[in-house]
Amino acid sequence: MYVFEIKAFNKAWKDICNANAGGETVTLETPRGKTFLLNPLVFQGPCKAKAIRILLGGTLIAPLSTSWANEGVDTWIQFSNVDNLYLDGDGKIDGRGSIWWQSCMKKSVYALHFNNCNGLQLKGLTHLNSPRAHISIKNCKDVIVSDLKISAPDESPNTDGIDISDSTNVQILQSIIATGDDCVAINAGSSFINITGVVCGPGHGISIGSLGDGGAYDTVEQVHVKNCTLRATQNGVRIKTFQGRSGYARKISFEKIVLSNARNPIIINQFYQDKGKFSKGIMKAGAIEISDVTYSDIRGTSANDQAIDLRCDNVVGCRNIVMRNIDITPGVDCPKTYTVCNNAHGTATETQPRVPCLS
């Protein structure tokens, strides 16, 4: 049985947001065993309360309709300008996205969006079947995301697990993400991002970018991915940028990564093109600079013979690419593995397959 409680949620939020608890954390709890059907909802700050905890024990589900997107809404549940927000529990957030996927809508709709929420902590919840990306983190700093389960079918379009943009000091920890697109996507304006202990698959792997969409000056730096497992993913660890753009992606590391029959395990692509957008051709000049990227202790199997793909721009190229202790062997229906390089510079030691372009 569904509980229709939009007004109740709004009233409860108003009460806790305006609470003056003398520095104590104010808590809003949804009970176990109940399912709440919610139309698009915005929890708006800033709040008087110094810290707010939302303990989700039940299930939040989205309307089984795409009609509300026609009103210009691009998020289902949004928190904006709320500092020191803790959202945790063992409940579920179900975006019921199948109707969106079937409608082939171009609109990007996030199930759960955080904008300008500093000191955010998100823990323990299960996120299901978002219309598009499950969780979006934008303009936030000092964020900890941990112990999540995110799930959507492999064929569901654009159902990223976690999207990060214009944010700094974000940690994604000990989570299981199985989606139809990137498990984690690190987008422009992001820095000091740490991803540790994530199990990804199915999905498109862990991606930086795409950067430079629309001609923007985009930057990403200090991204560190460690102790992650990628199972039957379309890509492994990837950096993707559009041509003819400016900016940089630098000081990036992928360490202790385990691959299980992942296609395209290691990719740098400075020739990226969005398949959903018309392109008039490959531009020849200008690129987002990619430098100081380290791959170390990466092992497992590839579902594609082209296991390492370093396609760097013909003019700018990629600098200080370091590979060490790489062991990617053929997986199911893959007779061998090899490397493709274009204008990549750096060093490679103890790599399988060999990376001859890195001296």
mmCIF file of C-alpha atoms in Angstrom:
data_model
loop_
_atom_site.group_PDB
_atom_site.id
_atom_site.type_symbol
_atom_site.label_atom_id
_atom_site.label_comp_id
_atom_site.label_asym_id
_atom_site.label_seq_id
_atom_site.Cartn_x
_atom_site.Cartn_y
_atom_site.Cartn_z
ATOM 1 C CA MET A 1 0.000 0.000 0.000
ATOM 2 C CA TYR A 2 1.300 3.429 -0.968
ATOM 3 C CA VAL A 3 1.205 6.371 1.402
ATOM 4 C CA PHE A 4 0.616 9.741 -0.289
ATOM 5 C CA GLU A 5 2.400 12.201 1.986
ATOM 6 C CA ILE A 6 3.702 15.144 -0.075
ATOM 7 C CA LYS A 7 2.255 17.722 2.294
ATOM 8 C CA ALA A 8 3.493 15.773 5.300
ATOM 9 C CA PHE A 9 7.028 15.638 3.892
ATOM 10 C CA ASN A 10 6.988 19.347 3.148
ATOM 11 C CA LYS A 11 5.720 20.199 6.625
ATOM 12 C CA ALA A 12 8.251 17.913 8.311
ATOM 13 C CA TRP A 13 11.078 19.455 6.300
ATOM 14 C CA LYS A 14 9.986 22.969 7.181
ATOM 15 C CA ASP A 15 9.916 22.040 10.862
ATOM 16 C CA ILE A 16 13.354 20.443 11.020
ATOM 17 C CA CYS A 17 14.998 22.981 8.708
ATOM 18 C CA ASN A 18 13.826 25.827 10.941
ATOM 19 C CA ALA A 19 14.569 24.051 14.201
ATOM 20 C CA ASN A 20 16.983 25.751 16.559
ATOM 21 C CA ALA A 21 18.424 22.766 18.409
ATOM 22 C CA GLY A 22 21.418 24.479 19.960
ATOM 23 C CA GLY A 23 23.906 22.734 17.734
ATOM 24 C CA GLU A 24 22.350 19.271 18.046
ATOM 25 C CA THR A 25 21.405 17.167 15.033
ATOM 26 C CA VAL A 26 17.707 17.257 14.123
ATOM 27 C CA THR A 27 16.309 13.944 12.813
ATOM 28 C CA LEU A 28 13.482 13.121 10.428
ATOM 29 C CA GLU A 29 12.632 9.419 10.309
ATOM 30 C CA THR A 30 10.521 7.510 7.800
ATOM 31 C CA PRO A 31 9.259 4.210 9.264
ATOM 32 C CA ARG A 32 10.115 0.743 8.014
ATOM 33 C CA GLY A 33 7.492 -1.177 6.124
ATOM 34 C CA LYS A 34 5.859 1.818 4.443
ATOM 35 C CA THR A 35 6.079 2.919 0.822
ATOM 36 C CA PHE A 36 5.755 6.608 0.026
ATOM 37 C CA LEU A 37 4.723 7.698 -3.459
ATOM 38 C CA LEU A 38 6.322 11.093 -4.053
ATOM 39 C CA ASN A 39 5.907 13.612 -6.830
ATOM 40 C CA PRO A 40 8.988 15.799 -7.546
ATOM 41 C CA LEU A 41 10.081 17.341 -4.276
ATOM 42 C CA VAL A 42 12.643 20.018 -3.325
ATOM 43 C CA PHE A 43 14.101 20.224 0.176
ATOM 44 C CA GLN A 44 15.366 23.784 0.240
ATOM 45 C CA GLY A 45 17.842 25.445 2.601
ATOM 46 C CA PRO A 46 19.670 27.141 4.110
ATOM 47 C CA CYS A 47 18.454 25.822 7.435
ATOM 48 C CA LYS A 48 18.684 27.101 10.979
ATOM 49 C CA ALA A 49 19.494 23.589 12.193
ATOM 50 C CA LYS A 50 23.266 23.036 12.292
ATOM 51 C CA ALA A 51 22.877 19.439 11.139
ATOM 52 C CA ILE A 52 19.974 17.406 9.772
ATOM 53 C CA ARG A 53 19.661 13.633 9.647
ATOM 54 C CA ILE A 54 17.080 11.897 7.484
ATOM 55 C CA LEU A 55 16.787 8.259 8.542
ATOM 56 C CA LEU A 56 15.060 6.374 5.743
ATOM 57 C CA GLY A 57 13.571 3.068 6.823
ATOM 58 C CA GLY A 58 10.826 2.739 4.240
ATOM 59 C CA THR A 59 10.697 3.059 0.459
ATOM 60 C CA LEU A 60 10.314 6.203 -1.628
ATOM 61 C CA ILE A 61 8.942 5.573 -5.115
ATOM 62 C CA ALA A 62 8.503 7.877 -8.089
ATOM 63 C CA PRO A 63 5.255 8.376 -10.042
ATOM 64 C CA LEU A 64 4.759 5.852 -12.811
ATOM 65 C CA SER A 65 4.617 8.633 -15.394
ATOM 66 C CA THR A 66 6.868 10.944 -17.377
ATOM 67 C CA SER A 67 4.350 13.775 -17.484
ATOM 68 C CA TRP A 68 5.914 15.875 -14.742
ATOM 69 C CA ALA A 69 9.058 16.427 -16.848
ATOM 70 C CA ASN A 70 6.973 18.508 -19.245
ATOM 71 C CA GLU A 71 6.829 21.167 -16.526
ATOM 72 C CA GLY A 72 10.581 21.732 -16.751
ATOM 73 C CA VAL A 73 11.490 19.630 -13.713
ATOM 74 C CA ASP A 74 14.745 17.702 -14.123
ATOM 75 C CA THR A 75 15.028 16.068 -10.694
ATOM 76 C CA TRP A 76 12.744 13.854 -8.688
ATOM 77 C CA ILE A 77 14.124 14.479 -5.189
ATOM 78 C CA GLN A 78 16.401 17.471 -4.675
ATOM 79 C CA PHE A 79 18.272 18.922 -1.714
ATOM 80 C CA SER A 80 19.571 22.448 -2.255
ATOM 81 C CA ASN A 81 21.725 24.676 -0.011
ATOM 82 C CA VAL A 82 21.554 22.303 2.962
ATOM 83 C CA ASP A 83 24.798 21.950 4.946
ATOM 84 C CA ASN A 84 25.657 19.025 7.220
ATOM 85 C CA LEU A 85 22.963 16.768 5.825
ATOM 86 C CA TYR A 86 23.049 13.076 6.751
ATOM 87 C CA LEU A 87 20.855 10.776 4.661
ATOM 88 C CA ASP A 88 21.112 7.173 5.768
ATOM 89 C CA GLY A 89 19.239 4.037 6.796
ATOM 90 C CA ASP A 90 18.374 0.725 5.164
ATOM 91 C CA GLY A 91 15.522 2.055 3.021
ATOM 92 C CA LYS A 92 15.093 2.277 -0.727
ATOM 93 C CA ILE A 93 14.751 5.041 -3.300
ATOM 94 C CA ASP A 94 13.022 3.609 -6.374
ATOM 95 C CA GLY A 95 12.870 5.834 -9.455
ATOM 96 C CA ARG A 96 10.712 3.363 -11.427
ATOM 97 C CA GLY A 97 12.619 4.324 -14.540
ATOM 98 C CA SER A 98 11.418 1.725 -17.009
ATOM 99 C CA ILE A 99 8.693 3.977 -18.401
ATOM 100 C CA TRP A 100 11.312 6.674 -19.010
ATOM 101 C CA TRP A 101 13.661 4.275 -20.787
ATOM 102 C CA GLN A 102 10.841 3.012 -23.002
ATOM 103 C CA SER A 103 9.766 6.541 -23.938
ATOM 104 C CA CYS A 104 13.270 7.355 -25.241
ATOM 105 C CA MET A 105 13.070 10.818 -23.712
ATOM 106 C CA LYS A 106 16.130 12.994 -24.271
ATOM 107 C CA LYS A 107 15.621 14.920 -21.039
ATOM 108 C CA SER A 108 18.105 14.201 -18.273
ATOM 109 C CA VAL A 109 16.265 13.456 -15.026
ATOM 110 C CA TYR A 110 18.120 12.703 -11.816
ATOM 111 C CA ALA A 111 16.446 10.623 -9.140
ATOM 112 C CA LEU A 112 18.368 12.248 -6.267
ATOM 113 C CA HIS A 113 20.189 15.549 -6.682
ATOM 114 C CA PHE A 114 22.312 17.479 -4.185
ATOM 115 C CA ASN A 115 23.202 21.075 -5.018
ATOM 116 C CA ASN A 116 25.449 23.185 -2.793
ATOM 117 C CA CYS A 117 25.203 20.746 0.137
ATOM 118 C CA ASN A 118 28.486 20.950 2.060
ATOM 119 C CA GLY A 119 29.321 18.333 4.666
ATOM 120 C CA LEU A 120 26.935 15.859 3.031
ATOM 121 C CA GLN A 121 26.929 12.206 4.142
ATOM 122 C CA LEU A 122 24.978 9.554 2.253
ATOM 123 C CA LYS A 123 25.106 6.008 3.614
ATOM 124 C CA GLY A 124 23.505 2.603 3.522
ATOM 125 C CA LEU A 125 20.579 3.138 1.147
ATOM 126 C CA THR A 126 19.487 1.143 -1.897
ATOM 127 C CA HIS A 127 18.856 3.115 -5.100
ATOM 128 C CA LEU A 128 16.862 1.470 -7.875
ATOM 129 C CA ASN A 129 15.951 2.145 -11.498
ATOM 130 C CA SER A 130 16.444 5.881 -11.859
ATOM 131 C CA PRO A 131 14.963 7.581 -14.943
ATOM 132 C CA ARG A 132 18.520 8.703 -15.702
ATOM 133 C CA ALA A 133 21.407 9.174 -13.232
ATOM 134 C CA HIS A 134 20.659 7.830 -9.758
ATOM 135 C CA ILE A 135 22.628 10.361 -7.707
ATOM 136 C CA SER A 136 23.944 13.770 -8.747
ATOM 137 C CA ILE A 137 26.366 15.779 -6.590
ATOM 138 C CA LYS A 138 26.945 19.351 -7.791
ATOM 139 C CA ASN A 139 28.606 22.392 -6.186
ATOM 140 C CA CYS A 140 29.289 20.433 -2.999
ATOM 141 C CA LYS A 141 32.359 20.036 -0.805
ATOM 142 C CA ASP A 142 33.344 17.615 1.971
ATOM 143 C CA VAL A 143 31.071 14.752 0.904
ATOM 144 C CA ILE A 144 31.161 11.119 2.053
ATOM 145 C CA VAL A 145 29.119 8.502 0.185
ATOM 146 C CA SER A 146 29.393 4.962 1.528
ATOM 147 C CA ASP A 147 27.811 1.512 1.654
ATOM 148 C CA LEU A 148 25.287 2.149 -1.111
ATOM 149 C CA LYS A 149 23.660 -0.345 -3.439
ATOM 150 C CA ILE A 150 22.710 1.136 -6.805
ATOM 151 C CA SER A 151 20.983 -0.987 -9.404
ATOM 152 C CA ALA A 152 19.419 -0.658 -12.874
ATOM 153 C CA PRO A 153 19.373 -3.070 -15.835
ATOM 154 C CA ASP A 154 22.388 -3.231 -18.095
ATOM 155 C CA GLU A 155 20.306 -2.026 -21.056
ATOM 156 C CA SER A 156 18.814 1.007 -19.267
ATOM 157 C CA PRO A 157 20.055 4.209 -20.986
ATOM 158 C CA ASN A 158 22.114 6.854 -19.151
ATOM 159 C CA THR A 159 21.435 5.435 -15.692
ATOM 160 C CA ASP A 160 24.731 6.554 -14.161
ATOM 161 C CA GLY A 161 25.250 5.502 -10.582
ATOM 162 C CA ILE A 162 26.859 8.659 -9.185
ATOM 163 C CA ASP A 163 27.593 11.866 -11.140
ATOM 164 C CA ILE A 164 29.962 14.418 -9.590
ATOM 165 C CA SER A 165 30.442 17.941 -10.951
ATOM 166 C CA ASP A 166 31.863 21.258 -9.663
ATOM 167 C CA SER A 167 32.590 19.598 -6.328
ATOM 168 C CA THR A 168 35.643 19.073 -4.154
ATOM 169 C CA ASN A 169 36.740 16.641 -1.471
ATOM 170 C CA VAL A 170 34.260 13.883 -2.313
ATOM 171 C CA GLN A 171 34.725 10.290 -1.128
ATOM 172 C CA ILE A 172 32.846 7.338 -2.646
ATOM 173 C CA LEU A 173 33.440 4.299 -0.447
ATOM 174 C CA GLN A 174 32.537 0.588 -0.243
ATOM 175 C CA SER A 175 29.548 0.603 -2.579
ATOM 176 C CA ILE A 176 28.044 -1.772 -5.146
ATOM 177 C CA ILE A 177 26.931 -0.160 -8.406
ATOM 178 C CA ALA A 178 25.280 -2.006 -11.286
ATOM 179 C CA THR A 179 23.775 0.245 -13.969
ATOM 180 C CA GLY A 180 23.314 0.887 -17.677
ATOM 181 C CA ASP A 181 25.961 3.621 -17.838
ATOM 182 C CA ASP A 182 28.927 4.916 -15.802
ATOM 183 C CA CYS A 183 29.095 3.543 -12.291
ATOM 184 C CA VAL A 184 30.782 6.788 -11.253
ATOM 185 C CA ALA A 185 31.277 9.791 -13.551
ATOM 186 C CA ILE A 186 33.599 12.641 -12.519
ATOM 187 C CA ASN A 187 32.696 15.733 -14.496
ATOM 188 C CA ALA A 188 34.032 19.260 -14.950
ATOM 189 C CA GLY A 189 35.028 21.398 -11.980
ATOM 190 C CA SER A 190 35.741 18.432 -9.707
ATOM 191 C CA SER A 191 38.857 18.007 -7.593
ATOM 192 C CA PHE A 192 40.121 15.833 -4.756
ATOM 193 C CA ILE A 193 37.814 12.933 -5.542
ATOM 194 C CA ASN A 194 38.558 9.581 -3.890
ATOM 195 C CA ILE A 195 36.803 6.385 -4.978
ATOM 196 C CA THR A 196 37.694 3.332 -2.877
ATOM 197 C CA GLY A 197 36.226 -0.134 -2.574
ATOM 198 C CA VAL A 198 33.584 0.192 -5.287
ATOM 199 C CA VAL A 199 32.320 -2.909 -7.099
ATOM 200 C CA CYS A 200 31.065 -1.922 -10.553
ATOM 201 C CA GLY A 201 29.188 -4.028 -13.070
ATOM 202 C CA PRO A 202 27.330 -4.115 -15.258
ATOM 203 C CA GLY A 203 27.864 -0.568 -16.472
ATOM 204 C CA HIS A 204 30.321 1.591 -18.360
ATOM 205 C CA GLY A 205 32.986 1.582 -15.677
ATOM 206 C CA ILE A 206 34.492 4.527 -13.780
ATOM 207 C CA SER A 207 34.870 7.596 -15.992
ATOM 208 C CA ILE A 208 36.422 11.026 -15.895
ATOM 209 C CA GLY A 209 34.410 13.126 -18.327
ATOM 210 C CA SER A 210 33.282 13.662 -20.841
ATOM 211 C CA LEU A 211 35.046 17.027 -20.596
ATOM 212 C CA GLY A 212 34.695 19.968 -22.949
ATOM 213 C CA ASP A 213 31.130 19.378 -24.075
ATOM 214 C CA GLY A 214 29.758 22.495 -25.746
ATOM 215 C CA GLY A 215 33.185 24.106 -26.062
ATOM 216 C CA ALA A 216 33.598 24.737 -22.339
ATOM 217 C CA TYR A 217 36.897 25.245 -20.496
ATOM 218 C CA ASP A 218 36.805 22.218 -18.186
ATOM 219 C CA THR A 219 39.123 21.072 -15.432
ATOM 220 C CA VAL A 220 39.436 17.968 -13.259
ATOM 221 C CA GLU A 221 42.312 17.176 -10.928
ATOM 222 C CA GLN A 222 43.355 15.029 -7.977
ATOM 223 C CA VAL A 223 41.139 12.038 -8.722
ATOM 224 C CA HIS A 224 42.204 8.775 -7.053
ATOM 225 C CA VAL A 225 40.523 5.424 -7.687
ATOM 226 C CA LYS A 226 41.727 2.522 -5.534
ATOM 227 C CA ASN A 227 40.782 -1.059 -4.599
ATOM 228 C CA CYS A 228 37.878 -1.244 -7.051
ATOM 229 C CA THR A 229 36.494 -4.212 -8.982
ATOM 230 C CA LEU A 230 34.965 -4.001 -12.462
ATOM 231 C CA ARG A 231 32.897 -6.986 -13.586
ATOM 232 C CA ALA A 232 31.681 -7.405 -17.173
ATOM 233 C CA THR A 233 31.671 -3.642 -17.703
ATOM 234 C CA GLN A 234 31.666 -1.992 -21.114
ATOM 235 C CA ASN A 235 34.729 0.023 -20.086
ATOM 236 C CA GLY A 236 37.129 -0.161 -17.210
ATOM 237 C CA VAL A 237 38.789 3.073 -16.105
ATOM 238 C CA ARG A 238 38.308 5.836 -18.650
ATOM 239 C CA ILE A 239 39.191 9.469 -19.365
ATOM 240 C CA LYS A 240 37.199 11.032 -22.215
ATOM 241 C CA THR A 241 37.407 14.540 -23.668
ATOM 242 C CA PHE A 242 36.053 16.344 -26.719
ATOM 243 C CA GLN A 243 38.415 17.780 -29.328
ATOM 244 C CA GLY A 244 38.913 21.470 -29.960
ATOM 245 C CA ARG A 245 38.341 22.365 -26.303
ATOM 246 C CA SER A 246 40.541 23.715 -23.506
ATOM 247 C CA GLY A 247 41.289 22.913 -19.899
ATOM 248 C CA TYR A 248 42.988 19.996 -18.180
ATOM 249 C CA ALA A 249 42.616 16.629 -16.465
ATOM 250 C CA ARG A 250 45.629 15.987 -14.273
ATOM 251 C CA LYS A 251 47.002 14.290 -11.144
ATOM 252 C CA ILE A 252 44.893 11.181 -11.542
ATOM 253 C CA SER A 253 45.581 7.660 -10.298
ATOM 254 C CA PHE A 254 44.019 4.233 -10.745
ATOM 255 C CA GLU A 255 45.506 1.773 -8.265
ATOM 256 C CA LYS A 256 44.797 -1.841 -7.310
ATOM 257 C CA ILE A 257 41.990 -2.380 -9.819
ATOM 258 C CA VAL A 258 40.614 -5.890 -10.463
ATOM 259 C CA LEU A 259 39.029 -6.595 -13.858
ATOM 260 C CA SER A 260 36.725 -9.502 -14.621
ATOM 261 C CA ASN A 261 35.993 -9.814 -18.350
ATOM 262 C CA ALA A 262 35.772 -6.035 -18.738
ATOM 263 C CA ARG A 263 35.708 -4.605 -22.249
ATOM 264 C CA ASN A 264 38.159 -1.757 -22.936
ATOM 265 C CA PRO A 265 39.873 -1.972 -19.524
ATOM 266 C CA ILE A 266 42.066 1.148 -19.795
ATOM 267 C CA ILE A 267 41.058 4.080 -22.015
ATOM 268 C CA ILE A 268 42.190 7.622 -22.647
ATOM 269 C CA ASN A 269 40.133 9.117 -25.476
ATOM 270 C CA GLN A 270 40.769 12.710 -26.528
ATOM 271 C CA PHE A 271 38.666 12.169 -29.652
ATOM 272 C CA TYR A 272 35.415 11.511 -27.795
ATOM 273 C CA GLN A 273 32.133 12.226 -29.571
ATOM 274 C CA ASP A 274 28.684 11.918 -28.065
ATOM 275 C CA LYS A 275 26.769 9.438 -30.208
ATOM 276 C CA GLY A 276 23.555 11.264 -29.446
ATOM 277 C CA LYS A 277 24.805 14.523 -30.957
ATOM 278 C CA PHE A 278 25.577 15.391 -34.557
ATOM 279 C CA SER A 279 29.235 16.031 -35.313
ATOM 280 C CA LYS A 280 30.518 17.742 -38.437
ATOM 281 C CA GLY A 281 33.803 15.926 -38.281
ATOM 282 C CA ILE A 282 37.046 15.601 -36.385
ATOM 283 C CA MET A 283 38.622 18.921 -35.449
ATOM 284 C CA LYS A 284 42.405 19.071 -35.671
ATOM 285 C CA ALA A 285 43.570 21.702 -33.193
ATOM 286 C CA GLY A 286 43.194 22.084 -29.462
ATOM 287 C CA ALA A 287 42.463 19.620 -26.698
ATOM 288 C CA ILE A 288 41.951 19.391 -22.980
ATOM 289 C CA GLU A 289 45.408 18.587 -21.613
ATOM 290 C CA ILE A 290 45.749 15.193 -19.930
ATOM 291 C CA SER A 291 48.816 14.759 -17.733
ATOM 292 C CA ASP A 292 50.187 13.050 -14.635
ATOM 293 C CA VAL A 293 48.022 9.939 -14.863
ATOM 294 C CA THR A 294 49.206 6.796 -13.059
ATOM 295 C CA TYR A 295 47.934 3.236 -13.535
ATOM 296 C CA SER A 296 49.369 0.745 -11.059
ATOM 297 C CA ASP A 297 48.612 -2.791 -9.894
ATOM 298 C CA ILE A 298 45.791 -3.406 -12.369
ATOM 299 C CA ARG A 299 45.052 -7.053 -13.107
ATOM 300 C CA GLY A 300 42.396 -9.322 -14.506
ATOM 301 C CA THR A 301 40.775 -10.265 -17.814
ATOM 302 C CA SER A 302 39.617 -8.312 -20.833
ATOM 303 C CA ALA A 303 36.641 -9.164 -23.040
ATOM 304 C CA ASN A 304 38.253 -7.154 -25.848
ATOM 305 C CA ASP A 305 41.606 -7.796 -27.474
ATOM 306 C CA GLN A 306 42.338 -4.035 -27.374
ATOM 307 C CA ALA A 307 42.939 -3.934 -23.632
ATOM 308 C CA ILE A 308 44.826 -0.626 -23.399
ATOM 309 C CA ASP A 309 43.709 2.261 -25.603
ATOM 310 C CA LEU A 310 45.594 5.566 -25.366
ATOM 311 C CA ARG A 311 44.121 7.770 -28.107
ATOM 312 C CA CYS A 312 45.602 11.184 -27.409
ATOM 313 C CA ASP A 313 45.194 14.345 -29.478
ATOM 314 C CA ASN A 314 47.562 14.749 -32.419
ATOM 315 C CA VAL A 315 48.633 18.255 -31.337
ATOM 316 C CA VAL A 316 48.500 18.354 -27.519
ATOM 317 C CA GLY A 317 48.883 14.666 -26.671
ATOM 318 C CA CYS A 318 49.064 13.154 -23.183
ATOM 319 C CA ARG A 319 52.026 13.744 -20.866
ATOM 320 C CA ASN A 320 53.532 11.805 -17.974
ATOM 321 C CA ILE A 321 51.375 8.718 -18.330
ATOM 322 C CA VAL A 322 52.811 6.134 -15.932
ATOM 323 C CA MET A 323 51.970 2.431 -16.074
ATOM 324 C CA ARG A 324 53.406 -0.173 -13.731
ATOM 325 C CA ASN A 325 52.464 -3.685 -12.680
ATOM 326 C CA ILE A 326 49.706 -4.102 -15.261
ATOM 327 C CA ASP A 327 48.550 -7.650 -16.029
ATOM 328 C CA ILE A 328 45.511 -7.790 -18.314
ATOM 329 C CA THR A 329 45.037 -11.184 -19.926
ATOM 330 C CA PRO A 330 42.492 -12.451 -22.468
ATOM 331 C CA GLY A 331 39.040 -13.195 -21.129
ATOM 332 C CA VAL A 332 36.064 -15.016 -22.596
ATOM 333 C CA ASP A 333 36.169 -15.182 -26.423
ATOM 334 C CA CYS A 334 39.272 -12.981 -26.528
ATOM 335 C CA PRO A 335 42.311 -14.684 -28.097
ATOM 336 C CA LYS A 336 44.904 -12.057 -27.126
ATOM 337 C CA THR A 337 45.352 -8.557 -25.706
ATOM 338 C CA TYR A 338 47.273 -5.617 -27.129
ATOM 339 C CA THR A 339 47.754 -1.837 -26.819
ATOM 340 C CA VAL A 340 46.820 1.007 -29.162
ATOM 341 C CA CYS A 341 48.627 4.350 -28.729
ATOM 342 C CA ASN A 342 48.524 7.786 -30.304
ATOM 343 C CA ASN A 343 50.752 10.628 -29.064
ATOM 344 C CA ALA A 344 50.950 9.349 -25.478
ATOM 345 C CA HIS A 345 54.154 9.972 -23.527
ATOM 346 C CA GLY A 346 55.420 8.571 -20.248
ATOM 347 C CA THR A 347 56.778 5.316 -18.835
ATOM 348 C CA ALA A 348 55.655 1.708 -18.610
ATOM 349 C CA THR A 349 57.183 -1.072 -16.510
ATOM 350 C CA GLU A 350 56.021 -4.659 -16.107
ATOM 351 C CA THR A 351 52.948 -4.330 -18.287
ATOM 352 C CA GLN A 352 50.909 -7.015 -20.011
ATOM 353 C CA PRO A 353 50.082 -6.269 -22.748
ATOM 354 C CA ARG A 354 53.149 -4.231 -23.602
ATOM 355 C CA VAL A 355 52.760 -0.471 -24.053
ATOM 356 C CA PRO A 356 55.489 0.339 -26.576
ATOM 357 C CA CYS A 357 54.634 4.040 -26.921
ATOM 358 C CA LEU A 358 55.602 4.668 -23.281
ATOM 359 C CA SER A 359 59.393 4.477 -23.063
#
